[in-house]
Coordinates of C-alpha atoms in Angstrom, one line a residue:
M143 CA -15.2 -37.8 -12.9
T144 CA -12.7 -37.2 -10.1
T145 CA -14.2 -37.2 -6.5
V146 CA -13.5 -33.9 -4.7
G147 CA -10.8 -34.6 -2.1
A148 CA -9.6 -37.8 -3.6
Q149 CA -6.2 -36.2 -4.3
P150 CA -4.5 -33.3 -2.6
L151 CA -5.3 -30.0 -4.1
L152 CA -1.6 -29.1 -3.7
P153 CA 0.7 -32.1 -4.0
L154 CA 2.8 -33.1 -1.0
S155 CA 5.9 -32.5 -3.2
A156 CA 5.2 -28.8 -2.9
F157 CA 6.0 -29.0 0.8
I158 CA 9.3 -29.6 2.6
G159 CA 9.6 -33.1 4.2
L160 CA 6.1 -34.3 3.4
E161 CA 6.2 -37.7 1.8
D162 CA 3.4 -40.0 3.1
E163 CA 2.4 -38.2 6.3
A164 CA -1.3 -37.5 7.0
Y165 CA -1.1 -33.8 7.9
F166 CA -4.0 -32.6 10.0
Y167 CA -2.1 -30.0 11.9
T168 CA -2.7 -26.8 9.9
G169 CA -4.8 -25.3 12.6
A170 CA -1.6 -25.1 14.7
H171 CA 0.7 -24.4 11.8
A172 CA 0.9 -25.4 8.1
P173 CA 3.8 -27.5 6.7
G174 CA 6.7 -25.6 5.1
L175 CA 6.1 -24.6 1.5
K176 CA 9.1 -25.1 -0.8
A177 CA 8.3 -21.9 -2.6
G178 CA 8.2 -20.1 0.7
A179 CA 11.6 -21.5 1.8
A180 CA 13.1 -20.3 -1.5
A181 CA 11.7 -16.8 -1.0
M182 CA 13.1 -16.7 2.5
E183 CA 16.6 -17.8 1.3
W184 CA 16.5 -15.2 -1.5
A185 CA 15.4 -12.4 0.9
Y186 CA 18.2 -13.2 3.3
A187 CA 20.8 -13.3 0.6
M188 CA 19.7 -9.8 -0.6
K189 CA 21.2 -8.4 2.7
S190 CA 24.6 -9.0 1.2
T191 CA 24.0 -6.8 -1.8
G192 CA 23.8 -3.5 -0.1
P193 CA 21.4 -0.7 -1.1
R194 CA 20.2 -2.5 -4.2
G195 CA 19.4 -5.5 -2.1
R196 CA 17.5 -3.4 0.4
A197 CA 15.5 -1.9 -2.5
H198 CA 14.7 -5.4 -3.8
L199 CA 13.5 -6.5 -0.3
F200 CA 11.1 -3.6 0.0
E201 CA 9.8 -4.3 -3.5
R202 CA 9.2 -7.9 -2.5
E203 CA 7.3 -6.7 0.6
E204 CA 5.0 -4.7 -1.7
A205 CA 4.5 -7.7 -4.0
A206 CA 3.6 -9.8 -1.0
R207 CA 1.1 -7.2 0.2
E208 CA -0.5 -7.5 -3.2
Q209 CA -0.7 -11.3 -3.0
V210 CA -2.2 -11.1 0.5
A211 CA -4.8 -8.6 -0.7
R212 CA -5.9 -11.2 -3.3
L213 CA -7.2 -13.4 -0.4
V214 CA -9.9 -10.9 0.6
D215 CA -12.6 -9.7 -1.9
G216 CA -12.6 -5.9 -2.1
A217 CA -9.1 -5.5 -0.5
S218 CA -6.2 -3.7 -2.2
A219 CA -2.6 -3.7 -1.3
D220 CA -3.0 -0.3 0.3
D221 CA -5.5 -1.8 2.8
V222 CA -2.9 -4.4 4.1
G223 CA -0.6 -4.0 7.0
L224 CA 2.1 -6.6 7.8
L225 CA 3.2 -6.6 11.4
G226 CA 5.3 -8.8 13.7
D227 CA 2.4 -11.2 14.6
A228 CA -1.4 -11.2 15.0
S229 CA -1.1 -10.5 18.7
T230 CA 0.8 -7.3 18.0
A231 CA -2.0 -6.4 15.6
W232 CA -4.7 -7.0 18.2
S233 CA -2.8 -5.1 20.8
S234 CA -2.3 -2.1 18.5
I235 CA -6.0 -2.1 17.6
A236 CA -7.2 -2.3 21.2
N237 CA -4.8 0.4 22.4
G238 CA -5.9 2.7 19.6
W239 CA -9.6 2.1 19.9
D240 CA -11.9 5.1 20.7
W241 CA -13.9 4.4 23.9
K242 CA -14.8 6.0 27.2
P243 CA -14.9 4.6 30.7
G244 CA -18.1 2.6 31.0
D245 CA -18.1 1.5 27.4
N246 CA -17.8 -2.2 26.6
V247 CA -16.5 -4.7 24.0
V248 CA -18.2 -8.0 23.4
L249 CA -16.1 -11.2 23.0
N250 CA -16.8 -14.9 23.6
E251 CA -15.2 -17.7 25.6
F252 CA -13.9 -19.4 22.4
E253 CA -11.5 -16.6 21.6
H254 CA -7.7 -17.0 21.6
P255 CA -5.7 -14.9 24.1
S256 CA -4.3 -12.9 21.2
V257 CA -7.9 -11.6 20.7
F258 CA -9.0 -11.0 24.3
A259 CA -5.9 -10.2 26.3
P260 CA -5.4 -6.7 24.9
W261 CA -8.9 -5.7 25.9
I262 CA -8.6 -7.2 29.4
R263 CA -5.6 -5.0 29.9
L264 CA -7.9 -2.0 29.4
R265 CA -10.2 -2.9 32.2
D266 CA -7.9 -1.0 34.5
R267 CA -8.8 2.2 32.6
G268 CA -12.6 1.6 32.8
L269 CA -13.4 -0.6 29.7
E270 CA -15.9 -3.4 30.4
V271 CA -15.0 -6.6 28.6
R272 CA -18.0 -8.9 28.2
F273 CA -17.5 -12.6 27.5
V274 CA -20.4 -14.6 26.1
R275 CA -20.4 -18.2 27.3
R276 CA -21.1 -21.3 25.3
R277 CA -24.2 -23.3 25.6
D278 CA -24.2 -26.8 27.1
D279 CA -24.0 -28.4 23.6
W280 CA -20.9 -26.3 22.9
D281 CA -22.8 -24.0 20.5
L282 CA -22.5 -20.2 20.7
P283 CA -24.9 -18.7 18.3
L284 CA -24.9 -15.2 17.0
A285 CA -28.1 -14.4 18.9
D286 CA -26.2 -14.9 22.1
L287 CA -23.5 -12.4 21.0
A288 CA -26.2 -10.0 20.0
A289 CA -27.9 -10.3 23.4
A290 CA -24.7 -9.1 25.1
C291 CA -24.5 -5.9 23.2
D292 CA -26.1 -2.6 24.3
E293 CA -25.9 1.1 23.6
R294 CA -22.4 1.2 25.3
T295 CA -20.9 -1.5 23.1
V296 CA -18.1 0.0 21.0
A297 CA -16.8 -3.1 19.3
I298 CA -17.3 -6.8 18.7
G299 CA -14.1 -8.9 18.6
L300 CA -14.8 -12.2 16.9
S301 CA -13.0 -15.1 15.3
H302 CA -14.6 -16.0 12.0
V303 CA -13.7 -19.7 12.7
G304 CA -12.9 -20.6 16.3
Y305 CA -9.8 -22.5 17.3
V306 CA -11.5 -24.4 20.1
T307 CA -14.4 -26.1 18.4
G308 CA -14.1 -24.9 14.8
L309 CA -17.5 -23.0 15.0
R310 CA -17.8 -20.7 12.0
Y311 CA -19.9 -17.5 11.9
D312 CA -21.3 -15.9 8.8
P313 CA -19.5 -12.6 8.5
A314 CA -22.4 -11.2 6.5
E315 CA -24.9 -12.0 9.2
V316 CA -22.5 -10.6 11.9
A317 CA -22.1 -7.4 9.8
A318 CA -25.9 -7.0 9.3
F319 CA -26.5 -7.3 13.0
A320 CA -23.6 -5.0 14.0
D321 CA -24.6 -2.4 11.4
S322 CA -28.1 -2.3 12.8
R323 CA -26.6 -1.3 16.2
G324 CA -23.8 0.9 14.8
I325 CA -21.1 -1.4 16.3
P326 CA -17.8 -2.0 14.4
V327 CA -16.7 -5.6 14.0
I328 CA -13.1 -6.6 14.3
L329 CA -12.8 -10.1 12.7
D330 CA -10.0 -12.6 13.3
V331 CA -9.6 -14.9 10.3
S332 CA -6.5 -16.9 11.4
H333 CA -8.5 -20.1 10.8
S334 CA -10.2 -19.1 7.5
L335 CA -7.9 -16.8 5.5
G336 CA -6.6 -18.9 2.7
V337 CA -9.4 -21.5 3.0
M338 CA -12.5 -19.7 1.7
P339 CA -13.4 -16.4 0.0
L340 CA -13.8 -13.5 2.5
A341 CA -15.0 -9.9 2.0
L342 CA -13.4 -6.7 3.4
S343 CA -16.9 -5.1 3.5
H344 CA -18.0 -7.3 6.4
A345 CA -15.7 -5.8 9.1
A346 CA -13.9 -2.6 10.1
L347 CA -10.7 -4.5 10.6
I348 CA -9.6 -8.0 9.7
V349 CA -6.7 -9.7 11.5
S350 CA -4.8 -13.0 10.7
A351 CA -1.8 -15.0 11.7
S352 CA 0.6 -15.9 8.9
Y353 CA 1.6 -19.5 9.7
K354 CA -1.6 -21.4 9.4
W355 CA -4.0 -21.6 6.5
T356 CA -2.1 -19.0 4.4
L357 CA 0.8 -21.5 4.1
G358 CA 3.2 -18.9 5.4
P359 CA 5.9 -18.9 8.1
Y360 CA 5.8 -17.6 11.6
G361 CA 6.6 -13.9 12.1
V362 CA 3.9 -11.9 10.3
G363 CA 0.6 -10.4 11.6
I364 CA -1.8 -9.5 8.8
V365 CA -4.2 -6.6 9.1
Y366 CA -6.8 -5.5 6.5
W367 CA -8.2 -2.0 7.2
N368 CA -11.6 -1.1 5.8
R369 CA -11.3 2.6 5.6
D370 CA -14.9 3.0 4.6
R371 CA -16.1 1.6 7.9
L372 CA -13.3 3.0 10.1
P373 CA -11.8 6.1 8.5
D374 CA -8.6 7.6 9.9
F375 CA -8.1 4.9 12.5
R376 CA -4.9 5.4 14.4
P377 CA -3.3 2.3 15.9
G378 CA -2.2 2.4 19.5
N379 CA 1.4 1.5 18.6
V380 CA 3.5 3.5 16.2
G381 CA 7.0 3.3 14.7
W382 CA 8.9 4.6 11.7
R383 CA 7.1 2.5 9.2
S384 CA 3.8 3.9 10.5
V385 CA 4.5 7.3 8.9
E386 CA 4.6 8.3 5.3
D387 CA 7.9 10.3 5.3
I388 CA 10.3 9.9 8.1
F389 CA 12.5 12.7 6.8
R390 CA 10.0 15.4 6.3
P391 CA 10.9 18.8 7.8
G392 CA 7.9 18.8 10.2
R393 CA 8.5 15.3 11.6
F394 CA 9.2 16.6 15.1
G395 CA 5.9 18.4 15.3
D396 CA 3.3 15.7 14.5
L397 CA 3.0 12.2 13.0
D398 CA 2.7 12.0 9.2
W399 CA 0.5 8.8 9.3
S400 CA 0.7 6.5 6.3
P401 CA -2.7 6.8 4.5
G402 CA -3.0 3.0 4.1
G403 CA -2.6 -0.2 6.0
R404 CA 1.2 0.4 6.4
R405 CA 0.3 2.7 9.3
F406 CA -0.2 -0.5 11.4
Q407 CA 3.5 -1.4 10.9
L408 CA 6.1 -0.4 13.4
G409 CA 9.7 -0.8 12.4
A410 CA 11.7 -2.8 9.9
P411 CA 9.5 -5.8 9.1
A412 CA 10.5 -9.5 8.9
L413 CA 11.2 -9.2 5.2
S414 CA 12.2 -12.8 4.7
D415 CA 9.0 -14.0 6.4
I416 CA 6.9 -11.6 4.4
A417 CA 8.5 -12.9 1.1
A418 CA 7.5 -16.4 2.1
L419 CA 4.0 -15.4 3.1
G420 CA 3.6 -13.8 -0.3
E421 CA 4.4 -17.1 -1.9
G422 CA 1.8 -18.9 0.2
A423 CA -0.9 -16.3 -0.6
R424 CA 0.0 -16.5 -4.3
V425 CA -0.3 -20.3 -4.4
L426 CA -3.7 -20.2 -2.7
A427 CA -5.0 -17.4 -4.8
D428 CA -3.9 -19.2 -8.0
L429 CA -5.7 -22.4 -6.9
G430 CA -8.8 -20.3 -6.3
L431 CA -10.3 -19.9 -2.9
G432 CA -13.6 -21.4 -4.0
A433 CA -11.8 -24.6 -5.0
V434 CA -9.8 -24.6 -1.8
Q435 CA -13.0 -24.3 0.3
Q436 CA -14.7 -27.1 -1.7
H437 CA -11.7 -29.4 -1.2
A438 CA -11.4 -28.6 2.6
A439 CA -15.1 -29.1 3.0
A440 CA -15.0 -32.6 1.5
I441 CA -12.1 -33.7 3.7
T442 CA -13.7 -32.1 6.8
A443 CA -17.0 -33.9 6.2
R444 CA -15.2 -37.2 6.0
V445 CA -13.4 -36.4 9.3
Y446 CA -16.6 -35.4 11.0
E447 CA -18.3 -38.7 9.9
G448 CA -15.3 -40.7 11.0
F449 CA -15.2 -39.1 14.4
R450 CA -18.9 -39.8 14.8
G451 CA -18.4 -43.4 13.7
L452 CA -15.9 -43.8 16.5
G453 CA -18.5 -42.5 19.0
L454 CA -16.4 -39.5 19.9
S455 CA -17.7 -36.4 21.8
I456 CA -17.5 -33.9 18.9
T457 CA -17.7 -30.2 19.8
T458 CA -17.7 -28.9 16.2
P459 CA -21.1 -28.1 14.6
E460 CA -22.6 -30.8 12.4
D461 CA -23.9 -28.2 9.9
P462 CA -21.3 -27.8 7.1
D463 CA -22.2 -24.1 6.9
R464 CA -21.1 -23.6 10.5
R465 CA -17.7 -25.2 10.3
L466 CA -14.7 -25.0 7.9
G467 CA -11.4 -26.9 8.3
N468 CA -11.3 -27.8 12.0
V469 CA -13.1 -30.7 13.7
S470 CA -12.5 -31.3 17.4
F471 CA -13.5 -33.9 19.9
L472 CA -13.1 -34.1 23.7
H473 CA -10.4 -36.3 25.2
P474 CA -8.8 -35.8 28.7
R475 CA -5.4 -36.9 27.4
G476 CA -5.3 -35.1 24.1
E477 CA -1.6 -34.5 24.1
E478 CA -0.9 -38.2 24.4
V479 CA -3.4 -39.0 21.6
A480 CA -1.6 -36.5 19.3
D481 CA 1.8 -37.9 20.3
Q482 CA 0.9 -41.5 19.5
L483 CA -0.6 -40.5 16.2
A484 CA 2.6 -38.6 15.3
D485 CA 4.6 -41.8 15.8
A486 CA 2.5 -43.2 13.0
G487 CA 3.0 -40.2 10.7
I488 CA -0.4 -38.7 11.4
Y489 CA -0.3 -35.1 12.7
V490 CA -3.2 -33.6 14.7
W491 CA -3.3 -31.1 17.6
G492 CA -4.0 -32.3 21.1
G493 CA -4.3 -30.4 24.3
D494 CA -6.7 -28.5 26.6
G495 CA -8.9 -31.6 26.9
R496 CA -9.5 -32.1 23.2
V497 CA -8.1 -33.2 19.9
R498 CA -8.4 -31.2 16.7
A499 CA -7.9 -32.3 13.1
S500 CA -7.5 -29.5 10.5
S501 CA -8.0 -30.2 6.8
H502 CA -6.4 -28.1 4.0
V503 CA -5.0 -28.4 0.5
M504 CA -2.4 -31.0 1.3
N505 CA -5.0 -33.5 2.5
R506 CA -6.9 -36.2 0.7
L507 CA -9.8 -38.6 1.6
D508 CA -7.4 -41.5 2.1
D509 CA -5.7 -39.5 4.9
V510 CA -8.9 -39.5 6.8
D511 CA -9.2 -43.3 6.7
R512 CA -5.7 -43.5 8.0
L513 CA -6.5 -41.0 10.8
M514 CA -9.5 -43.1 11.9
A515 CA -7.5 -46.3 11.8
G516 CA -4.8 -44.6 13.8
L517 CA -7.3 -43.4 16.4
A518 CA -8.8 -46.8 16.8
D519 CA -5.3 -48.1 17.6
V520 CA -4.6 -45.3 20.0
F521 CA -7.9 -45.9 21.8
E522 CA -6.9 -49.4 22.7
T523 CA -4.5 -47.9 25.3
L524 CA -6.1 -44.4 25.7
P525 CA -9.9 -44.9 25.6
A526 CA -11.9 -42.0 24.2
A527 CA -13.7 -39.8 26.7
P528 CA -17.4 -40.8 27.3

């Protein structure tokens, strides 16, 4: 019987330029997928075939929308919007949100600027933005988020898996609490989409980047719109792709909003990038997200135990149900640690006083042993933080 994680779930030969590297950098960006590169090349070549090429490109966009929908249970292609990036999506959501001066949104200090910056901008107009702070042990439980909410809370913005520590929330538990208060949840899944099964029913809106765990390129922001929870939401940014028919006779009188997720899109999309994202989503959906999660969990567990064996100050929860693919430890010279490991063909993210290793389908258990040996060598010149 083969041990889970003993071999990559997706072979290194599926990626561009990966031969014997230990790739723990997916939390920053995934390696280039060969199928994605072929899709991008095809899409760019279609520009030379005139109107027929344009038609093929938009057909490929719809096909990619269908593949992206496969990554979230209960989602259909009509629920999916494909924007320029996740930050554009968050900005469009915040600017279109229904609130009154004195209302508040609840966030936490582990959120990426793409999540919190659009809300801070609205402080000038009277929106209160509440940040829940972590505990001394780096934990930030759901109970602390709940305590920050009150009768004027109009939204909770939350990363399913945090980029700082790798803390994972249970979307079902978040939804149950939020529903009891009548508060919509906007869930960022940039560090979980493509790694585990997710459900559209747990949030009003779901947002993700394209270039991390979905094995896609830079250049696409993914939105899933739960129309049952948030009917007729109108984004705060609008363009010609946001409307159903740009040539209708009454177009100068009002906006003919697209009835589905395409209303989040603005102008001509990055069709080459979208084609590549569709390939990444297809590969992951075909592998089966349950299998992907099981594989990532096995690698992540080995990483966590390895870091603990080295005596590192780990900030990621020990409980496997409260983490996913990221494991982080504190180090005041994280950039230098990452740089020295890269010289040995071991890729991690380092910065902001920490080092993060991210496990996905291209990793295997032997990669973890190599990472630990590499860290031991690095710590001879850059000792770990106490």
